[in-house]
Short mmCIF file of N, CA and C in Angstrom, two decimals:
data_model
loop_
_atom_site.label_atom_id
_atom_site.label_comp_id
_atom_site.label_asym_id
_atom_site.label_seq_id
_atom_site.Cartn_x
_atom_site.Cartn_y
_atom_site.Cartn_z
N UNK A 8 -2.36 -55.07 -14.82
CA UNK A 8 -1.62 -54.33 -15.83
C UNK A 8 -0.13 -54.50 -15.52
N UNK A 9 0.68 -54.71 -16.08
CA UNK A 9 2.10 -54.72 -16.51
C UNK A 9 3.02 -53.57 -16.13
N UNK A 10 4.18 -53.81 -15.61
CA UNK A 10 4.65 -52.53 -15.62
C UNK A 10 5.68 -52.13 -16.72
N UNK A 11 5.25 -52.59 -17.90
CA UNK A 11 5.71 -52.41 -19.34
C UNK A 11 5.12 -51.03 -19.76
N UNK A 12 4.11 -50.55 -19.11
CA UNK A 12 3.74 -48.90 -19.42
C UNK A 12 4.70 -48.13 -18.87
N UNK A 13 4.95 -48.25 -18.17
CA UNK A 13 5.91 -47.32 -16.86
C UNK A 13 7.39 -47.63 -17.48
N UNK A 14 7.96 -48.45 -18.26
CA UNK A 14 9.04 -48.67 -18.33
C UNK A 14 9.12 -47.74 -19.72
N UNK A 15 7.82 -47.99 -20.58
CA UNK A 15 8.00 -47.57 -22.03
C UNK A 15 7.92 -45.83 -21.69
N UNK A 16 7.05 -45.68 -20.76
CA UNK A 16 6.93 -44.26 -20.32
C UNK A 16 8.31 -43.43 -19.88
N UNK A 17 9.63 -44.19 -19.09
CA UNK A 17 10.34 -43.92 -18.18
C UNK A 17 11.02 -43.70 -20.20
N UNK A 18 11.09 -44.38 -20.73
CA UNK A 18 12.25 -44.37 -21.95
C UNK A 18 11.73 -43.16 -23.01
N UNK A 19 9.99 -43.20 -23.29
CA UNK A 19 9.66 -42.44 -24.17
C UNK A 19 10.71 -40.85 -23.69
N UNK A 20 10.34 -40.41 -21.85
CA UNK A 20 10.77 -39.22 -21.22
C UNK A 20 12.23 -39.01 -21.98
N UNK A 21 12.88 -40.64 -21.51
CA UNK A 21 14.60 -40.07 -21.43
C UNK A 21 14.67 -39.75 -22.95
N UNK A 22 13.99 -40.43 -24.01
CA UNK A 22 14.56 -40.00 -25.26
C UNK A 22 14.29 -38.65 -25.72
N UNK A 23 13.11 -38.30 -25.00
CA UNK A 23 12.32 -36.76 -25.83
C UNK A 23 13.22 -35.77 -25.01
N UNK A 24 13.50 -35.70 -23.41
CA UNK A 24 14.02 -34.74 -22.47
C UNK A 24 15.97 -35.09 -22.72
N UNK A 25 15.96 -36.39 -22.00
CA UNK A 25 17.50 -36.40 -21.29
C UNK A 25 18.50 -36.59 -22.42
N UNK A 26 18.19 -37.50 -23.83
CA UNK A 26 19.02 -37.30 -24.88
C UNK A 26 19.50 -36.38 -25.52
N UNK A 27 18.43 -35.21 -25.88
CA UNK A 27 18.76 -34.15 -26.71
C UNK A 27 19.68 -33.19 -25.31
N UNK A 28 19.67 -33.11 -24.34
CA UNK A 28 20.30 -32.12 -23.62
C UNK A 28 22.25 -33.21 -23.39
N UNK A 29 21.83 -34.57 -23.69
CA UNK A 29 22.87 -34.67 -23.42
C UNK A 29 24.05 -34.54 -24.88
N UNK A 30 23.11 -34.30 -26.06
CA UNK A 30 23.87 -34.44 -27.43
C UNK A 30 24.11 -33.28 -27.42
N UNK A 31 22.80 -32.18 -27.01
CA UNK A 31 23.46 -30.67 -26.96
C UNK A 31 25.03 -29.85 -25.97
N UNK A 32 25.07 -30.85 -25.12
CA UNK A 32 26.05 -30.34 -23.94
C UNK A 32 25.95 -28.43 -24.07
N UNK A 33 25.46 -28.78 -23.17
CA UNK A 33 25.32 -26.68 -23.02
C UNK A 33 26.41 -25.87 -22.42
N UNK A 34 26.62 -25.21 -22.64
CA UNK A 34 27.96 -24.25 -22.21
C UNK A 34 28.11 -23.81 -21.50
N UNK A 35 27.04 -24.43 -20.48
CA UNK A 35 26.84 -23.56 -18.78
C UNK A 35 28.33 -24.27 -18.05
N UNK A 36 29.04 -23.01 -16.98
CA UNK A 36 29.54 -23.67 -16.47
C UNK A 36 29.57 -23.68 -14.92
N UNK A 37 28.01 -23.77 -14.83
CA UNK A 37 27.69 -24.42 -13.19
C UNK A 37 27.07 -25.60 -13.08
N UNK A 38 26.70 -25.61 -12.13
CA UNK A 38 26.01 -27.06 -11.74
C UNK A 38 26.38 -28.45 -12.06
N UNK A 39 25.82 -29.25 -12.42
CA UNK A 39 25.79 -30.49 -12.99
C UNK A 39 26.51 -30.47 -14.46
N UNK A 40 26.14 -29.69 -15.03
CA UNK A 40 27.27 -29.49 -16.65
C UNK A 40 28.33 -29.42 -16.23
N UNK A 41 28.83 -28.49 -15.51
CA UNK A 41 30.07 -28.30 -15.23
C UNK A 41 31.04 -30.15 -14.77
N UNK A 42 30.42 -30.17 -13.80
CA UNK A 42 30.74 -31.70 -13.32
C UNK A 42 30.93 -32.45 -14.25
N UNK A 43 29.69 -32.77 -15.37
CA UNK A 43 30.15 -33.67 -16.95
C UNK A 43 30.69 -33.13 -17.61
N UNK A 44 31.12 -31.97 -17.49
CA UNK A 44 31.63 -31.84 -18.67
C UNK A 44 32.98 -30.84 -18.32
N UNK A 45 33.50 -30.92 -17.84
CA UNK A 45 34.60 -30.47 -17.01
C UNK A 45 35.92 -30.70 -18.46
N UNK A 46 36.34 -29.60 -18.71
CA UNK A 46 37.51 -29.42 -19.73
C UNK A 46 38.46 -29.40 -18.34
N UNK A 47 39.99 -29.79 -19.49
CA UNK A 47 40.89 -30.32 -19.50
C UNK A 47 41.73 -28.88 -18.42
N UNK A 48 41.31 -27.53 -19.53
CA UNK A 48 42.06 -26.12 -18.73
C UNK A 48 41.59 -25.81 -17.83
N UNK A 49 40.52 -26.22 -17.59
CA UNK A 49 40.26 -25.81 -15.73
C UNK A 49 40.86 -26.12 -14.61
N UNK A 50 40.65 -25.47 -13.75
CA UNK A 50 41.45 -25.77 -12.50
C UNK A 50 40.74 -26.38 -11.50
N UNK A 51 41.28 -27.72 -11.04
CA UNK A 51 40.88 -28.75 -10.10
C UNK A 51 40.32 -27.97 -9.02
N UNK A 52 38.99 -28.15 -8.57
CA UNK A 52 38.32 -27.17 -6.83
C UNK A 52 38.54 -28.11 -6.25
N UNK A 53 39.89 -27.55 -5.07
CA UNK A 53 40.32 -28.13 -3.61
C UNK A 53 38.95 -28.77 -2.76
N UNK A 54 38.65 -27.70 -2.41
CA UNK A 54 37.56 -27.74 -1.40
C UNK A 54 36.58 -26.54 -1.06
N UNK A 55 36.21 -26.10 -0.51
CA UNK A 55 35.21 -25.19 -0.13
C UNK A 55 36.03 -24.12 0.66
N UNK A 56 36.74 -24.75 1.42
CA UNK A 56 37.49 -23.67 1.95
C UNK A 56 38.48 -23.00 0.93
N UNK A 57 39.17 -23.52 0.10
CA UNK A 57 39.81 -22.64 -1.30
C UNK A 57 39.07 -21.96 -1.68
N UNK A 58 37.85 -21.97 -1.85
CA UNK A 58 36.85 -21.52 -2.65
C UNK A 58 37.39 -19.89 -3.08
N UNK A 59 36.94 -18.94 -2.04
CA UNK A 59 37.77 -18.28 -2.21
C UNK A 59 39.08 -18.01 -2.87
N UNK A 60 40.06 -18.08 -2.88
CA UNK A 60 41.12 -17.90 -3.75
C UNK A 60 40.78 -18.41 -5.13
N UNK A 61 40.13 -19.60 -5.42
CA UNK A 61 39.95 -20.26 -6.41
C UNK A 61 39.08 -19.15 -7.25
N UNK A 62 38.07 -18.34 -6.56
CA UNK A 62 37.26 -17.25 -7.90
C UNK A 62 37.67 -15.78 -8.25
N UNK A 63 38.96 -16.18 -8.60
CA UNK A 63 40.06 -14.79 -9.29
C UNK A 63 39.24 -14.18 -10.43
N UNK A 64 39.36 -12.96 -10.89
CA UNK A 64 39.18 -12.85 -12.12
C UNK A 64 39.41 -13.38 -13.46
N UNK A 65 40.10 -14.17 -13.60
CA UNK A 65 40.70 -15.20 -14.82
C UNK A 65 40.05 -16.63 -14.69
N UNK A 66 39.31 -17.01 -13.70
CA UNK A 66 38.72 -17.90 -13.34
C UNK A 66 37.46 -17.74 -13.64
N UNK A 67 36.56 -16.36 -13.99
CA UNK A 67 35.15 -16.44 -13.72
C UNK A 67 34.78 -16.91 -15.34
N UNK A 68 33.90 -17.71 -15.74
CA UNK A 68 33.39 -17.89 -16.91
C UNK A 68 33.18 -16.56 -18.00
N UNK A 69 33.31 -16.61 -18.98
CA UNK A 69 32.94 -15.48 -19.87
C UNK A 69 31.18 -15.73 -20.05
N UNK A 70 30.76 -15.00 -20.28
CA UNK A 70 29.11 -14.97 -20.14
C UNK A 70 29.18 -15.29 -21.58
N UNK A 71 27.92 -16.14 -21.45
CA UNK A 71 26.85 -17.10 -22.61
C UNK A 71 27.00 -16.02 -23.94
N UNK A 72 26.94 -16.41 -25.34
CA UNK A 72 26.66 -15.67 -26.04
C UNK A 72 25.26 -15.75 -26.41
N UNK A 73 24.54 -14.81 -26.67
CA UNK A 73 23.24 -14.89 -27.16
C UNK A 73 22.66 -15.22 -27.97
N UNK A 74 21.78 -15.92 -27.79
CA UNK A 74 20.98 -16.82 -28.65
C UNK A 74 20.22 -16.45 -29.89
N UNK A 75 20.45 -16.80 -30.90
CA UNK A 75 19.87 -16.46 -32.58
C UNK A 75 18.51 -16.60 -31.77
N UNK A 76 17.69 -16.27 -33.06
CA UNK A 76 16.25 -16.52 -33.38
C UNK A 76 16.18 -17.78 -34.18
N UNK A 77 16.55 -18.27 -35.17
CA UNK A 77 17.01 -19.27 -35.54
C UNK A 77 16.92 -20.45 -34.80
N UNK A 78 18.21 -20.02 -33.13
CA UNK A 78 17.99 -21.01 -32.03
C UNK A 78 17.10 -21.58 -31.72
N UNK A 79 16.35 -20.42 -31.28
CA UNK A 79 15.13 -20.25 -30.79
C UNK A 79 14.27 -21.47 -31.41
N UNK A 80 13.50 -20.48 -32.44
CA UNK A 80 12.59 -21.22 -33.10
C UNK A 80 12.90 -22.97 -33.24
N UNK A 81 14.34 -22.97 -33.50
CA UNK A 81 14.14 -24.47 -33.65
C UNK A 81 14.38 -25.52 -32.22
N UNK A 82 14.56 -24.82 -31.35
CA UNK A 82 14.21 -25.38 -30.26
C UNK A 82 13.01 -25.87 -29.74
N UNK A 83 12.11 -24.74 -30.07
CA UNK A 83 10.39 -24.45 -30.17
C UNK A 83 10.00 -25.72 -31.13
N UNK A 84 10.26 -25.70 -32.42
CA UNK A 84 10.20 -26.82 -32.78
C UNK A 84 10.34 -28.15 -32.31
N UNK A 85 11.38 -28.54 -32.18
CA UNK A 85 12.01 -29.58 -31.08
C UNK A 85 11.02 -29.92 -30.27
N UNK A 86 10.64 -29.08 -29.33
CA UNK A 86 9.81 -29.12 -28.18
C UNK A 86 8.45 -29.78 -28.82
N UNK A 87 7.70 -28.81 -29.81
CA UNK A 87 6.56 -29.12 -30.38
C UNK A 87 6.24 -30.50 -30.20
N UNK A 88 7.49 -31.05 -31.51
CA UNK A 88 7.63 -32.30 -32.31
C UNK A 88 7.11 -33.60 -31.07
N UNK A 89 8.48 -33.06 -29.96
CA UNK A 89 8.23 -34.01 -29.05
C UNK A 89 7.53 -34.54 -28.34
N UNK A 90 6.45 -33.58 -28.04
CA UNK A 90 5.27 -33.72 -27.41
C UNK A 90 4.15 -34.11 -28.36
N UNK A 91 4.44 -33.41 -29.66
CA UNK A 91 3.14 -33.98 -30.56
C UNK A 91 3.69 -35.94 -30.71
N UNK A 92 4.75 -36.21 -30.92
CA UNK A 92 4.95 -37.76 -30.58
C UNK A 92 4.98 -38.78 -29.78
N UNK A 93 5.00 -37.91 -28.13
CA UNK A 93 4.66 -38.46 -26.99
C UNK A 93 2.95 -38.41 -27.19
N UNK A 94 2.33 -37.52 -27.68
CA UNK A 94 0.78 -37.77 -27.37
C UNK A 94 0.43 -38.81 -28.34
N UNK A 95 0.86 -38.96 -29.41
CA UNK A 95 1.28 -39.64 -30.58
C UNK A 95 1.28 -41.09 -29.71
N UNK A 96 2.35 -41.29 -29.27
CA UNK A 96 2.75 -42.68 -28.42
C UNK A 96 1.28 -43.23 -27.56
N UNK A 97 1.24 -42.10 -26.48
CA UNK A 97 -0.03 -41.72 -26.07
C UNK A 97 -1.10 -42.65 -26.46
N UNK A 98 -1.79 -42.45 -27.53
CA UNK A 98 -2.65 -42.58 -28.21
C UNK A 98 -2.85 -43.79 -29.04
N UNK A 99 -1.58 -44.39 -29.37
CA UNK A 99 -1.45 -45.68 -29.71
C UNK A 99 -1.32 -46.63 -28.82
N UNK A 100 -1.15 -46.62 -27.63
CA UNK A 100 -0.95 -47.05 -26.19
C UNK A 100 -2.59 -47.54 -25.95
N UNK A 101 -2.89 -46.49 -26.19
CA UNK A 101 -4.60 -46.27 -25.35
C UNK A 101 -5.55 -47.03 -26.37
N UNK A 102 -5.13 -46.78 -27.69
CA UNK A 102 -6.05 -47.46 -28.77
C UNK A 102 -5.98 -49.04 -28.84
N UNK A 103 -4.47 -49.79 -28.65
CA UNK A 103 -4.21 -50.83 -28.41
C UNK A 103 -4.16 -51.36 -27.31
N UNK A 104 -5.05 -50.87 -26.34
CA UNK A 104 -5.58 -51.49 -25.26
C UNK A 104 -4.23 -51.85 -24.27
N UNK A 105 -3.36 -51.43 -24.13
CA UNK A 105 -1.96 -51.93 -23.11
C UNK A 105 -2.71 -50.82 -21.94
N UNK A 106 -3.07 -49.81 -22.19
CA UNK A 106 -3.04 -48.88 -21.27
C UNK A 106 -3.96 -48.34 -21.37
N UNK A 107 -5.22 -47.81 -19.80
CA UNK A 107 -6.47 -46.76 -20.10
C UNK A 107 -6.38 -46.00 -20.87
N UNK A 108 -7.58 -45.43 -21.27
CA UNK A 108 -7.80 -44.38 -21.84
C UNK A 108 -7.35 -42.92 -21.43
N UNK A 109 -7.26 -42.89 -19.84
CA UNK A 109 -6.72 -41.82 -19.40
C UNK A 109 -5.17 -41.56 -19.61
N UNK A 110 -4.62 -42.51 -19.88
CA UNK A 110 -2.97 -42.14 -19.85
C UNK A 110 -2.54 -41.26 -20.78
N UNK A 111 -3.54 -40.57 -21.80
CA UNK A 111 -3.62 -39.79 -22.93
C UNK A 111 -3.25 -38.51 -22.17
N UNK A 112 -4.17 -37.98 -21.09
CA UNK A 112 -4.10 -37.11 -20.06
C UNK A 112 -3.16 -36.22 -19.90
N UNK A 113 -1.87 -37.12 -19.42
CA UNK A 113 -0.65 -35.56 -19.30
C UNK A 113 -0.19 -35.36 -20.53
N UNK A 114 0.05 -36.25 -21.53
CA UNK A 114 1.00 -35.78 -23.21
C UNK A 114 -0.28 -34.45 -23.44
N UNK A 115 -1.65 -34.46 -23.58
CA UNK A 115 -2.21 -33.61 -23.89
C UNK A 115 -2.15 -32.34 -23.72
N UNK A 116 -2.08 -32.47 -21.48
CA UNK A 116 -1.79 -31.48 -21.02
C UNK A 116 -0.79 -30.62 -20.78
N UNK A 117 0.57 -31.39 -21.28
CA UNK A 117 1.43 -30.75 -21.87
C UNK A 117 2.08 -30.46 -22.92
N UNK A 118 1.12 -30.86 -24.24
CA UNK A 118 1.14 -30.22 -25.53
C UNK A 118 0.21 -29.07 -25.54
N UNK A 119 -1.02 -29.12 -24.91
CA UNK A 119 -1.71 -27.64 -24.71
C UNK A 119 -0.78 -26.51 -23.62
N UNK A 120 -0.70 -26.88 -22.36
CA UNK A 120 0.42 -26.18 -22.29
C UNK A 120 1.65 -25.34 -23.05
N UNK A 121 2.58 -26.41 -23.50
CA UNK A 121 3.28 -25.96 -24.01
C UNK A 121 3.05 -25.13 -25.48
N UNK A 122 1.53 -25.24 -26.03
CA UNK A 122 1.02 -24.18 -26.87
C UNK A 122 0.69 -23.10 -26.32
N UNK A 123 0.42 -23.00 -25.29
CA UNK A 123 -0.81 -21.66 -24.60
C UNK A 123 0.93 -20.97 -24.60
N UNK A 124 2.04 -21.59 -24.29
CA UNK A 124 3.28 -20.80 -23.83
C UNK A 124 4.03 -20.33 -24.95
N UNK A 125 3.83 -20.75 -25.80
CA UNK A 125 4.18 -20.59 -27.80
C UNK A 125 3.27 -19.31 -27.88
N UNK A 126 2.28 -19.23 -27.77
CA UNK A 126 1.44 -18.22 -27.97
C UNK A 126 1.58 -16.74 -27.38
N UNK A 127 2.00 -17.05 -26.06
CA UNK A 127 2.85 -15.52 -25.37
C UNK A 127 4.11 -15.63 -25.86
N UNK A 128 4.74 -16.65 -25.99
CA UNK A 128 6.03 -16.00 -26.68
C UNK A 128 5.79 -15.13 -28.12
N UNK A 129 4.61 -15.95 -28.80
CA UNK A 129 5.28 -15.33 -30.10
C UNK A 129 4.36 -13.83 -29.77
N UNK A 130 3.34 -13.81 -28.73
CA UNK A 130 2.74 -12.29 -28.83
C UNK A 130 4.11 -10.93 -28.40
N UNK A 131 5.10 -11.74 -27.29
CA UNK A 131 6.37 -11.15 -26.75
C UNK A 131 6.92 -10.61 -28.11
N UNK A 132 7.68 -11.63 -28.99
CA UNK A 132 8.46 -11.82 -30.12
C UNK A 132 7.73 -10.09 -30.69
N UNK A 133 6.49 -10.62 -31.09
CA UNK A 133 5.30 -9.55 -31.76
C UNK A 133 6.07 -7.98 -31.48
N UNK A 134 5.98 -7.91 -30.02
CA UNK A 134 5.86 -6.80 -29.44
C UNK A 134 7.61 -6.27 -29.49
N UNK A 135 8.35 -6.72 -29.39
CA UNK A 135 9.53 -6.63 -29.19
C UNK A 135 9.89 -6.05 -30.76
N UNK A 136 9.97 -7.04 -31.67
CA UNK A 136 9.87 -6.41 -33.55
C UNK A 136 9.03 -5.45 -33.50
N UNK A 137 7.97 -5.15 -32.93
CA UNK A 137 7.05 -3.64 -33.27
C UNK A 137 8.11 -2.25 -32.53
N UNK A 138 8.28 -2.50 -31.43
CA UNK A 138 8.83 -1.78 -30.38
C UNK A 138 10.83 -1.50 -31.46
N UNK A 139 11.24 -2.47 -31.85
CA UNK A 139 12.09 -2.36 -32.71
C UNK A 139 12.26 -1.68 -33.49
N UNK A 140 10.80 -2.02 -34.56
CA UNK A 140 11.09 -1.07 -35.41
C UNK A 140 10.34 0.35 -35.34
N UNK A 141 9.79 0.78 -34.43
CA UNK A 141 9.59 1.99 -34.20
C UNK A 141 10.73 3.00 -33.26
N UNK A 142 11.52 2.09 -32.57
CA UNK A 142 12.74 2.35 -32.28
C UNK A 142 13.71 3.03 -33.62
N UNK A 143 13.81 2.14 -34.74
CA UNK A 143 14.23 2.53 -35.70
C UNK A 143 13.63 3.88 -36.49
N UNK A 144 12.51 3.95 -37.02
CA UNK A 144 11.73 4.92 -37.61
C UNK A 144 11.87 6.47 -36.76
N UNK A 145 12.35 6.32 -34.86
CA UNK A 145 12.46 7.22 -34.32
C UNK A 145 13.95 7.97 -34.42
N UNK A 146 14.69 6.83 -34.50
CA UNK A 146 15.89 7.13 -34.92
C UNK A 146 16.28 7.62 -36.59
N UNK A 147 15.61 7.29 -37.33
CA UNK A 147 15.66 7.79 -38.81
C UNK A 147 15.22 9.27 -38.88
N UNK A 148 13.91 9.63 -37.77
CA UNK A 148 13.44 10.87 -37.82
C UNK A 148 13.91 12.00 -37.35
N UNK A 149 14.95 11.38 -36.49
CA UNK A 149 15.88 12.17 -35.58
C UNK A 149 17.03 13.11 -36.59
N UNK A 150 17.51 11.56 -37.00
CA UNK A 150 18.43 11.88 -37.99
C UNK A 150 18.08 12.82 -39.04
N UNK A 151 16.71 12.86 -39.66
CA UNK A 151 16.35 13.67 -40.75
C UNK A 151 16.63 14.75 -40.03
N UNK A 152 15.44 14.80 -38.92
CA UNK A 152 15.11 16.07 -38.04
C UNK A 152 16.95 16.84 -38.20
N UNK A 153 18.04 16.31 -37.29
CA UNK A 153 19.10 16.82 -37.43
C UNK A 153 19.51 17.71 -38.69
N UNK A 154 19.26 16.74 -39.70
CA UNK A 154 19.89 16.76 -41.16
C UNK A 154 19.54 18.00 -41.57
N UNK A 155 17.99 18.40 -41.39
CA UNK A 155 17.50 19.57 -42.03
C UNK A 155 17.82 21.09 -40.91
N UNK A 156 17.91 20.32 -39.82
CA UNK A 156 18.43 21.61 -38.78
C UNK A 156 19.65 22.34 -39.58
N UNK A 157 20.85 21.26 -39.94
CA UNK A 157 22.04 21.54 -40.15
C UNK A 157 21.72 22.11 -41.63
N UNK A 158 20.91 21.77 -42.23
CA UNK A 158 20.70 22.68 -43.67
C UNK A 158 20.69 23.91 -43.30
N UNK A 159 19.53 23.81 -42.65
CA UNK A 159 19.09 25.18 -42.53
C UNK A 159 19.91 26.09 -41.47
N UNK A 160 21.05 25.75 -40.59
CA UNK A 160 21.77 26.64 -40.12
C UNK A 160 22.62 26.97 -40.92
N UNK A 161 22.85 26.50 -41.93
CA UNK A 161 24.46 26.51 -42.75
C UNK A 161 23.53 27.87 -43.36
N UNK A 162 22.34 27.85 -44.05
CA UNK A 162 21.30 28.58 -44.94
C UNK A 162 20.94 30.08 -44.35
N UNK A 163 21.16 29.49 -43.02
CA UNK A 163 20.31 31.11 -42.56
C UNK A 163 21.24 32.24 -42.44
N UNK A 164 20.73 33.26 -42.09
CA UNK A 164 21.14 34.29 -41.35
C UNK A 164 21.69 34.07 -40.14
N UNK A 165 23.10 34.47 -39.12
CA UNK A 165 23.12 34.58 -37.90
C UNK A 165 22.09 34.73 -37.14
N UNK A 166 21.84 34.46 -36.11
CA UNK A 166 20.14 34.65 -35.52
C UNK A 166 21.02 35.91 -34.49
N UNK A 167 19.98 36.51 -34.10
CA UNK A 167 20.24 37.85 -33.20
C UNK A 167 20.18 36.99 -31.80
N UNK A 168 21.36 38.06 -31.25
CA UNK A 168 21.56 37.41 -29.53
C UNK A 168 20.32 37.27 -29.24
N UNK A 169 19.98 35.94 -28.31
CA UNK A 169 19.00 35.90 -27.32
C UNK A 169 18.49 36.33 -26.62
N UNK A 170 17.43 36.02 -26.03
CA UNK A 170 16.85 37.00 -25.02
C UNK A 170 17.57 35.97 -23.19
N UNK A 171 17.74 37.35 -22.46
CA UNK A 171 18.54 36.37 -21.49
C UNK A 171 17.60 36.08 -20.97
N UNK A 172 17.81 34.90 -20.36
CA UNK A 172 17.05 33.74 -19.01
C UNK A 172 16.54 34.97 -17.93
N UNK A 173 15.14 34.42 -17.49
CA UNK A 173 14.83 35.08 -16.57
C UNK A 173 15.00 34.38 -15.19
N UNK A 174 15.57 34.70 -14.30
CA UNK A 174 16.02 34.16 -13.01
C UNK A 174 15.30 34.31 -12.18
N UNK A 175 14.63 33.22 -11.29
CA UNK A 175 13.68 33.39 -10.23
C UNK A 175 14.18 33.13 -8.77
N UNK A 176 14.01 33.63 -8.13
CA UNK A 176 14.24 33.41 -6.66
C UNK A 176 13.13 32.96 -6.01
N UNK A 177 13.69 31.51 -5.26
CA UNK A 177 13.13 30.89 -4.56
C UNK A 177 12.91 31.62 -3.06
N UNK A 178 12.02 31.24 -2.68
CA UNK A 178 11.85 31.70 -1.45
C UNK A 178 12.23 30.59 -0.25
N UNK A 179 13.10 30.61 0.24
CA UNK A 179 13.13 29.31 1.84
C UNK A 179 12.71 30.25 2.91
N UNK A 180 12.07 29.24 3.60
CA UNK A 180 11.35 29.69 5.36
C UNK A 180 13.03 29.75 6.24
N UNK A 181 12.18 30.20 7.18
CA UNK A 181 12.94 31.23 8.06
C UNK A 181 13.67 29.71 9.05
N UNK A 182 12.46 28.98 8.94
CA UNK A 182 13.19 27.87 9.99
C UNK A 182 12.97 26.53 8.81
N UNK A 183 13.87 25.84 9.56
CA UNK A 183 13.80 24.62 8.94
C UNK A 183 13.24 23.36 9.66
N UNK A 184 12.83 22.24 8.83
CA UNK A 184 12.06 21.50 9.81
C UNK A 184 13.19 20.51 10.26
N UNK A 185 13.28 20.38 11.76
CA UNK A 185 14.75 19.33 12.12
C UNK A 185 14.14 18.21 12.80
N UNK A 186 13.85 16.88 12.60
CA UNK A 186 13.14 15.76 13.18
C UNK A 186 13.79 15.45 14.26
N UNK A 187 15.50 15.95 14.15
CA UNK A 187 15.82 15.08 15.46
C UNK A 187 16.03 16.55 16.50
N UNK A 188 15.38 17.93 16.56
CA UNK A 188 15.63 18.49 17.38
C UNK A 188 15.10 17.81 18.50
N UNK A 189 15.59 18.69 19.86
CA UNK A 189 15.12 18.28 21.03
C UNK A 189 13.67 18.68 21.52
N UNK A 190 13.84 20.35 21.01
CA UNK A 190 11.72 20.95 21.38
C UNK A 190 11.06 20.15 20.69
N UNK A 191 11.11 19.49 19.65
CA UNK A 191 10.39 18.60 18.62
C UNK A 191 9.46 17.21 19.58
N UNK A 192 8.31 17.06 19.44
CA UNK A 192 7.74 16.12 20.72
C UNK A 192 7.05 15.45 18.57
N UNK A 193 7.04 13.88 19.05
CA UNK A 193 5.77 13.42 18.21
C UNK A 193 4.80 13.52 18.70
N UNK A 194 3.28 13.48 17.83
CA UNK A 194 2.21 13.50 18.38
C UNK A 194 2.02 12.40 19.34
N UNK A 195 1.36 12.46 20.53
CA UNK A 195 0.91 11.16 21.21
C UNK A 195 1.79 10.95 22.66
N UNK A 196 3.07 12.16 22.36
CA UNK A 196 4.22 11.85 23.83
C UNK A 196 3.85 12.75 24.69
#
């Protein structure tokens, strides 16, 4: 066998994984992004020993803005697509005899994968919009609840003074327990 599988394999990866992250350039600014993609207003890192001075407050990144649903989903997509065309590739590979039958194997196992993981997300998603909007409905009830309080105080009668609080006295022991006294022995000494 040829190592024309392994090469088509090494390219199918870079186009489905390493292209789209490099057209996306992400806005992280650690690691390896940072390094490619290093703007113009930053400030050159001396060395390790600057390090220090170098992470002022005016220096620290502003945090990520958060990601639509929109994002989301079409990322999810993305992902899908890619894997349903790597198994795709897969499969035309295997049918036209260049390559076993097994090489079908991982595109599968990571299109089922990456479904079984679609599936807790969207049960997450599920739970999060339920939890939302009962969040909301609690807050609407509140608000009524308020609304009709304030009717009905404006409505009523003064209410007659209260009845006062009844005050209880605690009782404390005579001694207190002190772990680090000296008469104090643990069991076993």
């Amino acid at each position: 066998m040829s190592s024309a599988v392994l090469y088509l394999a090494i390219v199918a990866v870079w186009a489905v994984v390493l292209v789209p992250m490099w057209l996306r350039r992400d806005s992280e600014t650690t690691g390896i992004s940072r390094l490619l993609h290093k703007r113009p207003d930053e400030p050159a890192a001396e060395d390790d020993a600057g390090e220090e001075e170098t992470l002022r407050d005016e220096e620290i990144p502003a945090p990520r803005r958060p990601v639509g649903r929109a994002t989301v989903i079409a990322r999810r997509r993305r992902r899908t697509s890619g894997l349903a065309a790597l198994l795709l590739t897969a499969v035309a590979v295997a049918a036209s005899g260049l390559a076993p039958w097994w090489i079908v194997a991982p595109p599968v196992l990571l299109l089922a994968g990456h479904l079984a993981l679609l599936r807790v997300a969207v049960g997450m998603d599920t739970a999060r919009r339920r939890a939302a909007a009962q969040a909301r409905a609690a807050a609407r009830t509140r608000a009524l609840e308020a609304r009709r309080a304030a009717e009905a105080a404006e409505t009523a009668e003064p209410a007659e003074t209260a009845e006062p609080a009844e005050v209880i006295e605690l009782v404390t022991p005579d001694e207190v327990f002190d772990q680090y006294a000296d008469d104090r022995r643990a069991v076993g000494e």
